[in-house]
Amino acid sequence: MQIIPVSGSKTKREFLKVPHLVYKNDKNWICPLDQDVEKTFDPAKNPFYNHGECTRWILQNNSGETIGRVAAFINQKKAYNYEQPTGGMGFFECINDQDAAFLLFDTAASWLKERGMKAMDGPINFGENDTFWGLLVEGFTPPSYGMNYNPAYYQAFFENYGFSTSYQQITNHLAVRKPFPERFTKIANWVANKPGYTFEHFSKKNPDKYVQDLMEIYNDGWKDFENFVPIKKETLQESFKQMETIMDEKLIWFAYLNGEPASFVVIIPDANQMIKDFRGKLGLIEKLRFVYRRWKGVNRMRAIVMGTKTAYQKHGLESALFIKLKEYVLPMEQYDELELSWVGDFNDKMLSIHEATGATFGKRHLTLRKLFS
């Protein structure tokens, strides 16, 4: 077997072809758009290159057939926040051959060691953790847009190589047409009617205001979590720009107390229902089909992220946001399911909110770590 760095158009094409070999008989797999994958490796489009570096490889067998791939990266803003300097690996795909998988892991590990790293997290993304993040170990159903999907046999590869679980990522599902539990509804309505509280949805006419509000809430609400790195405005602007084609303004809600941003939830229609048979391509024909499916509508949404300022946590604001969302969604008679993805098992507050809504378990991903010594 031969490891080959991705360095030109031919090896880039081979990198993108590997999943089609791995999942050729898997009806649940939905191929991510090639352009979304390639943005990760484009310094002009991925702001993480401003404070990090990244590389990738393909693996070929003796016959010259590409049978695997992997990427490795270092985020300088996070690498040194741990007990040991920690890099990342991701975009791992491989046929069911442990020797091949270990060679890919070794390649990523060697590159990281050469740059002073003492550990490797994976499978993760060279970017925010809302996409291409985590190893799926439970809930092998069609993934929503941006969520990692993989064969069940990958888990043995990671564990046999010496990876151990850093944390679990829980995704829950909410039946949109099912009424919220009585207690949840009572609290939500009480909060929504309290003096000083106002609620409004995102507006494309004034995106900078809501990007600024989201950044303020997120950086305050998550500041006490271990290894937290504040999110930058430019990163959020790029994320909203990428969501623009599928965004529904009335699925992104904010709560304010006397005009101060206090809580938010970002939800998008599940684009995977629009691209499921595109095989990663987005040419003219696919774009026309995408526009038609976007107009016709999809029946699943994905909650990407929620956040509440520390001072307003446990005030029931998240409950009120869900009520506001439902006031818009139910009359449409379009959406059946809301995927709440994903929440780390360390985030008891958010998991409690999921439970309070009546959501049920959907998927489990793992973020794993391999110590080099």
CSV table of C-alpha atoms in Angstrom, one decimal:
chain,number,residue,atom,x,y,z
A,1,MET,CA,0.0,0.0,0.0
A,2,GLN,CA,1.2,3.5,-0.8
A,3,ILE,CA,0.4,6.8,1.0
A,4,ILE,CA,0.2,9.7,-1.5
A,5,PRO,CA,-0.1,13.4,-0.4
A,6,VAL,CA,-3.0,15.3,-2.0
A,7,SER,CA,-1.3,17.9,-4.1
A,8,GLY,CA,-3.0,18.4,-7.5
A,9,SER,CA,-6.3,17.9,-9.3
A,10,LYS,CA,-5.9,14.2,-9.8
A,11,THR,CA,-5.3,13.4,-6.1
A,12,LYS,CA,-8.1,15.8,-5.1
A,13,ARG,CA,-10.5,13.8,-7.3
A,14,GLU,CA,-9.3,10.5,-5.8
A,15,PHE,CA,-9.7,12.0,-2.3
A,16,LEU,CA,-13.4,12.8,-3.1
A,17,LYS,CA,-14.0,9.4,-4.7
A,18,VAL,CA,-13.0,7.2,-1.7
A,19,PRO,CA,-16.5,7.5,0.1
A,20,HIS,CA,-18.2,6.3,-3.1
A,21,LEU,CA,-16.2,3.0,-2.7
A,22,VAL,CA,-16.8,2.7,1.0
A,23,TYR,CA,-20.6,3.4,0.9
A,24,LYS,CA,-21.5,1.9,-2.5
A,25,ASN,CA,-23.9,-0.6,-0.8
A,26,ASP,CA,-25.1,1.7,2.0
A,27,LYS,CA,-28.6,3.2,1.3
A,28,ASN,CA,-28.4,5.5,4.3
A,29,TRP,CA,-25.3,7.4,3.3
A,30,ILE,CA,-25.8,10.8,1.8
A,31,CYS,CA,-22.7,12.2,0.0
A,32,PRO,CA,-21.6,15.6,1.3
A,33,LEU,CA,-21.2,18.2,-1.5
A,34,ASP,CA,-17.7,18.1,-2.9
A,35,GLN,CA,-17.5,21.9,-2.7
A,36,ASP,CA,-18.2,21.7,1.1
A,37,VAL,CA,-15.4,19.2,1.6
A,38,GLU,CA,-13.0,21.2,-0.6
A,39,LYS,CA,-13.7,24.5,1.3
A,40,THR,CA,-12.1,22.9,4.3
A,41,PHE,CA,-8.8,22.6,2.4
A,42,ASP,CA,-8.9,26.0,0.7
A,43,PRO,CA,-7.0,28.7,2.7
A,44,ALA,CA,-9.0,31.4,0.8
A,45,LYS,CA,-12.3,30.0,2.1
A,46,ASN,CA,-11.4,28.5,5.5
A,47,PRO,CA,-10.5,31.1,8.1
A,48,PHE,CA,-8.9,28.5,10.3
A,49,TYR,CA,-5.8,28.7,8.1
A,50,ASN,CA,-5.2,32.1,9.8
A,51,HIS,CA,-4.2,30.3,12.9
A,52,GLY,CA,-3.5,26.7,11.8
A,53,GLU,CA,-2.3,24.3,9.1
A,54,CYS,CA,-3.7,21.3,7.4
A,55,THR,CA,-2.8,18.5,5.0
A,56,ARG,CA,-4.3,15.3,3.6
A,57,TRP,CA,-3.4,12.0,1.9
A,58,ILE,CA,-4.9,9.2,-0.1
A,59,LEU,CA,-4.0,5.5,0.3
A,60,GLN,CA,-3.7,3.2,-2.8
A,61,ASN,CA,-3.3,-0.6,-2.9
A,62,ASN,CA,-0.8,-2.5,-5.1
A,63,SER,CA,-3.2,-2.2,-8.0
A,64,GLY,CA,-3.3,1.6,-7.9
A,65,GLU,CA,-6.8,1.7,-6.6
A,66,THR,CA,-7.5,4.3,-4.0
A,67,ILE,CA,-8.9,2.6,-0.9
A,68,GLY,CA,-8.6,5.2,1.9
A,69,ARG,CA,-8.0,8.8,2.8
A,70,VAL,CA,-7.3,11.0,5.9
A,71,ALA,CA,-6.5,14.6,6.8
A,72,ALA,CA,-4.5,16.1,9.7
A,73,PHE,CA,-4.5,19.6,11.0
A,74,ILE,CA,-3.4,21.8,13.9
A,75,ASN,CA,-5.5,24.6,15.2
A,76,GLN,CA,-3.0,26.8,17.1
A,77,LYS,CA,-5.7,28.4,19.1
A,78,LYS,CA,-6.8,25.1,20.7
A,79,ALA,CA,-3.8,22.8,20.4
A,80,TYR,CA,-2.1,24.1,23.6
A,81,ASN,CA,-5.3,24.3,25.7
A,82,TYR,CA,-4.9,20.7,26.8
A,83,GLU,CA,-2.5,18.8,29.1
A,84,GLN,CA,-0.5,17.9,26.0
A,85,PRO,CA,-0.4,19.7,22.7
A,86,THR,CA,-3.2,18.1,20.6
A,87,GLY,CA,-3.7,18.1,16.9
A,88,GLY,CA,-6.6,16.7,14.9
A,89,MET,CA,-7.4,14.1,12.2
A,90,GLY,CA,-10.5,13.8,10.1
A,91,PHE,CA,-12.1,13.1,6.8
A,92,PHE,CA,-11.1,9.5,7.4
A,93,GLU,CA,-12.6,7.0,5.0
A,94,CYS,CA,-11.3,3.4,4.5
A,95,ILE,CA,-12.3,0.0,3.2
A,96,ASN,CA,-12.8,-2.7,5.8
A,97,ASP,CA,-9.1,-3.4,6.3
A,98,GLN,CA,-7.5,-2.6,9.6
A,99,ASP,CA,-3.9,-2.6,8.2
A,100,ALA,CA,-5.0,0.1,5.7
A,101,ALA,CA,-6.8,2.1,8.5
A,102,PHE,CA,-3.7,1.9,10.8
A,103,LEU,CA,-1.5,3.1,8.0
A,104,LEU,CA,-3.7,6.2,7.5
A,105,PHE,CA,-3.7,6.8,11.3
A,106,ASP,CA,0.0,6.4,11.4
A,107,THR,CA,0.5,9.0,8.6
A,108,ALA,CA,-1.6,11.6,10.4
A,109,ALA,CA,0.1,10.9,13.7
A,110,SER,CA,3.6,11.2,12.2
A,111,TRP,CA,2.8,14.5,10.6
A,112,LEU,CA,1.4,15.9,13.9
A,113,LYS,CA,4.4,14.5,15.9
A,114,GLU,CA,6.8,16.3,13.6
A,115,ARG,CA,5.1,19.5,14.5
A,116,GLY,CA,5.3,19.0,18.3
A,117,MET,CA,1.9,17.5,19.0
A,118,LYS,CA,1.6,14.9,21.7
A,119,ALA,CA,-1.9,13.7,21.0
A,120,MET,CA,-4.4,13.4,18.2
A,121,ASP,CA,-8.2,14.0,18.3
A,122,GLY,CA,-10.5,12.5,15.8
A,123,PRO,CA,-12.4,12.3,13.7
A,124,ILE,CA,-12.8,16.0,13.8
A,125,ASN,CA,-12.9,19.0,11.4
A,126,PHE,CA,-10.5,21.8,10.6
A,127,GLY,CA,-13.2,24.2,11.4
A,128,GLU,CA,-16.2,24.6,13.7
A,129,ASN,CA,-17.6,21.5,15.3
A,130,ASP,CA,-21.1,21.8,13.7
A,131,THR,CA,-19.9,19.9,10.6
A,132,PHE,CA,-17.7,16.8,9.8
A,133,TRP,CA,-17.2,16.0,13.5
A,134,GLY,CA,-17.4,12.8,15.5
A,135,LEU,CA,-17.5,9.0,14.9
A,136,LEU,CA,-21.0,7.6,14.6
A,137,VAL,CA,-21.5,4.6,16.9
A,138,GLU,CA,-25.2,4.5,17.3
A,139,GLY,CA,-28.2,5.6,15.1
A,140,PHE,CA,-27.1,4.5,11.6
A,141,THR,CA,-29.9,6.4,9.9
A,142,PRO,CA,-29.7,8.9,7.0
A,143,PRO,CA,-27.6,11.9,8.3
A,144,SER,CA,-28.7,15.5,8.3
A,145,TYR,CA,-26.7,18.1,6.5
A,146,GLY,CA,-23.2,18.5,8.0
A,147,MET,CA,-23.4,15.5,10.3
A,148,ASN,CA,-20.8,12.8,10.1
A,149,TYR,CA,-21.8,9.3,8.9
A,150,ASN,CA,-19.6,6.2,8.8
A,151,PRO,CA,-19.7,2.4,8.7
A,152,ALA,CA,-20.1,0.7,12.0
A,153,TYR,CA,-16.7,-1.1,11.6
A,154,TYR,CA,-14.8,2.2,12.0
A,155,GLN,CA,-15.3,2.1,15.7
A,156,ALA,CA,-13.1,-1.0,16.0
A,157,PHE,CA,-10.4,0.7,13.9
A,158,PHE,CA,-10.2,3.6,16.3
A,159,GLU,CA,-10.4,1.6,19.5
A,160,ASN,CA,-7.9,-1.0,18.3
A,161,TYR,CA,-5.4,1.7,17.4
A,162,GLY,CA,-5.6,3.1,20.9
A,163,PHE,CA,-8.1,6.0,20.7
A,164,SER,CA,-10.2,6.5,23.8
A,165,THR,CA,-13.4,8.5,24.1
A,166,SER,CA,-13.0,12.2,25.2
A,167,TYR,CA,-16.7,12.8,25.1
A,168,GLN,CA,-20.0,11.7,23.6
A,169,GLN,CA,-22.1,13.8,21.2
A,170,ILE,CA,-25.8,13.2,21.6
A,171,THR,CA,-28.4,14.0,18.9
A,172,ASN,CA,-32.0,13.9,19.9
A,173,HIS,CA,-35.1,14.0,17.6
A,174,LEU,CA,-38.3,16.1,18.3
A,175,ALA,CA,-41.6,15.2,16.6
A,176,VAL,CA,-42.8,18.7,15.5
A,177,ARG,CA,-46.5,17.9,15.5
A,178,LYS,CA,-46.4,16.3,18.9
A,179,PRO,CA,-47.5,18.8,21.7
A,180,PHE,CA,-44.8,19.8,24.1
A,181,PRO,CA,-45.1,18.4,27.6
A,182,GLU,CA,-47.5,20.5,29.7
A,183,ARG,CA,-44.9,21.7,32.2
A,184,PHE,CA,-42.6,22.8,29.3
A,185,THR,CA,-45.4,24.8,27.6
A,186,LYS,CA,-46.5,26.4,30.9
A,187,ILE,CA,-43.0,27.7,31.6
A,188,ALA,CA,-42.4,28.8,28.0
A,189,ASN,CA,-45.6,30.8,27.9
A,190,TRP,CA,-44.9,32.4,31.3
A,191,VAL,CA,-41.4,33.5,30.1
A,192,ALA,CA,-42.7,34.7,26.8
A,193,ASN,CA,-45.2,37.1,28.5
A,194,LYS,CA,-42.8,38.4,31.2
A,195,PRO,CA,-42.2,42.2,31.1
A,196,GLY,CA,-39.0,43.2,29.3
A,197,TYR,CA,-38.6,40.0,27.3
A,198,THR,CA,-38.9,40.3,23.5
A,199,PHE,CA,-38.4,37.7,20.7
A,200,GLU,CA,-37.5,38.1,17.1
A,201,HIS,CA,-36.2,36.0,14.2
A,202,PHE,CA,-33.2,36.6,12.0
A,203,SER,CA,-33.5,39.0,9.1
A,204,LYS,CA,-31.4,39.0,6.0
A,205,LYS,CA,-32.0,42.8,5.7
A,206,ASN,CA,-29.9,43.3,8.8
A,207,PRO,CA,-27.6,40.3,9.2
A,208,ASP,CA,-24.7,42.1,10.9
A,209,LYS,CA,-26.9,42.9,13.9
A,210,TYR,CA,-27.9,39.2,14.5
A,211,VAL,CA,-24.4,38.0,13.8
A,212,GLN,CA,-23.1,40.4,16.5
A,213,ASP,CA,-25.9,39.3,18.9
A,214,LEU,CA,-25.2,35.7,18.4
A,215,MET,CA,-21.5,36.1,18.9
A,216,GLU,CA,-22.1,38.1,22.1
A,217,ILE,CA,-24.5,35.4,23.5
A,218,TYR,CA,-22.4,32.4,22.4
A,219,ASN,CA,-19.1,33.7,23.8
A,220,ASP,CA,-20.7,34.5,27.1
A,221,GLY,CA,-22.7,31.4,27.4
A,222,TRP,CA,-19.9,28.9,26.6
A,223,LYS,CA,-17.0,30.7,28.3
A,224,ASP,CA,-16.9,28.4,31.3
A,225,PHE,CA,-16.6,25.2,29.3
A,226,GLU,CA,-13.2,23.6,29.3
A,227,ASN,CA,-10.9,24.5,26.3
A,228,PHE,CA,-13.4,27.1,25.0
A,229,VAL,CA,-12.2,29.4,22.3
A,230,PRO,CA,-14.3,32.5,21.6
A,231,ILE,CA,-15.9,32.5,18.2
A,232,LYS,CA,-15.0,35.4,15.8
A,233,LYS,CA,-17.4,37.5,13.9
A,234,GLU,CA,-15.7,36.7,10.6
A,235,THR,CA,-16.3,33.0,11.2
A,236,LEU,CA,-20.0,33.5,11.9
A,237,GLN,CA,-20.4,35.7,8.9
A,238,GLU,CA,-18.9,33.0,6.7
A,239,SER,CA,-21.2,30.4,8.3
A,240,PHE,CA,-24.3,32.4,7.6
A,241,LYS,CA,-23.1,33.1,4.1
A,242,GLN,CA,-22.8,29.3,3.5
A,243,MET,CA,-26.3,28.8,5.0
A,244,GLU,CA,-27.9,31.5,2.9
A,245,THR,CA,-29.2,29.3,0.1
A,246,ILE,CA,-31.1,27.0,2.5
A,247,MET,CA,-31.8,29.5,5.3
A,248,ASP,CA,-35.3,30.2,6.5
A,249,GLU,CA,-35.2,33.4,8.5
A,250,LYS,CA,-38.0,32.4,10.8
A,251,LEU,CA,-36.2,29.3,12.0
A,252,ILE,CA,-33.5,31.4,13.7
A,253,TRP,CA,-34.7,33.0,16.8
A,254,PHE,CA,-33.3,35.4,19.4
A,255,ALA,CA,-34.5,36.4,22.9
A,256,TYR,CA,-33.8,39.8,24.4
A,257,LEU,CA,-34.2,41.2,27.9
A,258,ASN,CA,-34.7,45.0,27.9
A,259,GLY,CA,-33.0,45.0,24.5
A,260,GLU,CA,-30.0,43.0,25.6
A,261,PRO,CA,-29.3,39.8,23.6
A,262,ALA,CA,-29.9,36.9,26.0
A,263,SER,CA,-30.5,33.6,24.1
A,264,PHE,CA,-30.7,32.2,20.5
A,265,VAL,CA,-31.3,29.0,18.5
A,266,VAL,CA,-30.1,28.5,14.9
A,267,ILE,CA,-32.2,26.0,12.9
A,268,ILE,CA,-32.0,25.2,9.2
A,269,PRO,CA,-34.0,23.0,6.8
A,270,ASP,CA,-32.2,19.8,6.3
A,271,ALA,CA,-30.3,20.3,3.0
A,272,ASN,CA,-29.4,16.6,2.8
A,273,GLN,CA,-33.0,15.9,1.7
A,274,MET,CA,-32.3,18.2,-1.2
A,275,ILE,CA,-28.9,16.8,-2.2
A,276,LYS,CA,-29.3,13.1,-1.3
A,277,ASP,CA,-28.9,11.8,-4.9
A,278,PHE,CA,-26.4,14.4,-6.1
A,279,ARG,CA,-23.4,12.2,-5.3
A,280,GLY,CA,-21.5,15.3,-4.2
A,281,LYS,CA,-21.9,17.3,-7.4
A,282,LEU,CA,-23.6,20.7,-7.7
A,283,GLY,CA,-23.6,21.4,-11.5
A,284,LEU,CA,-26.4,23.2,-13.4
A,285,ILE,CA,-28.8,20.2,-13.3
A,286,GLU,CA,-28.3,19.7,-9.6
A,287,LYS,CA,-28.7,23.4,-8.9
A,288,LEU,CA,-32.1,23.4,-10.7
A,289,ARG,CA,-33.2,20.3,-8.8
A,290,PHE,CA,-32.0,21.9,-5.6
A,291,VAL,CA,-34.0,25.0,-6.2
A,292,TYR,CA,-37.1,22.9,-7.0
A,293,ARG,CA,-36.8,20.9,-3.8
A,294,ARG,CA,-36.1,24.0,-1.8
A,295,TRP,CA,-39.3,25.5,-3.2
A,296,LYS,CA,-41.3,22.2,-2.7
A,297,GLY,CA,-40.0,22.0,0.9
A,298,VAL,CA,-38.4,19.3,3.0
A,299,ASN,CA,-39.9,17.7,6.2
A,300,ARG,CA,-36.9,17.8,8.5
A,301,MET,CA,-35.0,20.6,10.2
A,302,ARG,CA,-31.7,20.6,12.1
A,303,ALA,CA,-30.9,22.7,15.1
A,304,ILE,CA,-27.3,23.5,14.7
A,305,VAL,CA,-26.6,25.4,17.9
A,306,MET,CA,-28.3,27.0,20.9
A,307,GLY,CA,-26.9,29.4,23.5
A,308,THR,CA,-27.9,31.5,26.5
A,309,LYS,CA,-25.9,34.0,28.4
A,310,THR,CA,-24.7,32.8,31.8
A,311,ALA,CA,-26.8,35.3,33.7
A,312,TYR,CA,-30.0,34.1,32.0
A,313,GLN,CA,-29.5,30.4,32.1
A,314,LYS,CA,-32.3,28.5,33.9
A,315,HIS,CA,-34.7,31.3,33.1
A,316,GLY,CA,-36.6,29.3,30.6
A,317,LEU,CA,-35.6,31.3,27.6
A,318,GLU,CA,-34.9,28.3,25.5
A,319,SER,CA,-38.4,27.0,26.2
A,320,ALA,CA,-39.9,30.3,24.9
A,321,LEU,CA,-37.8,30.2,21.8
A,322,PHE,CA,-39.1,26.7,21.0
A,323,ILE,CA,-42.7,28.0,21.4
A,324,LYS,CA,-42.0,30.9,19.1
A,325,LEU,CA,-40.5,28.5,16.6
A,326,LYS,CA,-43.6,26.2,16.7
A,327,GLU,CA,-45.9,29.2,16.2
A,328,TYR,CA,-44.3,29.6,12.8
A,329,VAL,CA,-43.7,26.0,11.9
A,330,LEU,CA,-47.0,24.3,12.7
A,331,PRO,CA,-49.2,26.4,10.3
A,332,MET,CA,-46.9,25.5,7.5
A,333,GLU,CA,-47.8,21.8,7.7
A,334,GLN,CA,-44.4,21.0,6.2
A,335,TYR,CA,-42.0,19.9,8.9
A,336,ASP,CA,-42.3,16.6,10.7
A,337,GLU,CA,-39.1,16.4,12.6
A,338,LEU,CA,-36.5,18.6,14.3
A,339,GLU,CA,-33.1,17.1,14.8
A,340,LEU,CA,-31.4,18.6,17.9
A,341,SER,CA,-27.7,18.0,17.0
A,342,TRP,CA,-25.4,17.6,18.7
A,343,VAL,CA,-24.9,18.1,22.5
A,344,GLY,CA,-21.8,17.0,24.4
A,345,ASP,CA,-22.5,14.6,27.3
A,346,PHE,CA,-20.7,17.3,29.5
A,347,ASN,CA,-23.5,19.8,28.8
A,348,ASP,CA,-26.1,18.8,31.4
A,349,LYS,CA,-28.1,22.0,31.0
A,350,MET,CA,-28.7,21.5,27.2
A,351,LEU,CA,-29.5,17.8,27.6
A,352,SER,CA,-32.0,18.7,30.2
A,353,ILE,CA,-33.7,21.1,27.8
A,354,HIS,CA,-33.8,18.4,25.2
A,355,GLU,CA,-35.5,16.1,27.7
A,356,ALA,CA,-38.0,18.8,28.7
A,357,THR,CA,-39.2,19.2,25.1
A,358,GLY,CA,-40.0,15.5,24.9
A,359,ALA,CA,-37.3,14.8,22.4
A,360,THR,CA,-36.1,11.2,22.0
A,361,PHE,CA,-32.7,9.7,21.4
A,362,GLY,CA,-31.5,9.8,17.8
A,363,LYS,CA,-27.7,9.3,17.4
A,364,ARG,CA,-24.5,9.0,19.3
A,365,HIS,CA,-21.1,10.2,18.0
A,366,LEU,CA,-17.8,10.0,19.8
A,367,THR,CA,-14.9,12.5,19.8
A,368,LEU,CA,-11.8,10.4,20.5
A,369,ARG,CA,-8.2,11.0,21.5
A,370,LYS,CA,-5.0,9.1,20.8
A,371,LEU,CA,-2.0,9.9,23.1
A,372,PHE,CA,1.3,9.4,21.4
A,373,SER,CA,3.1,8.3,24.5
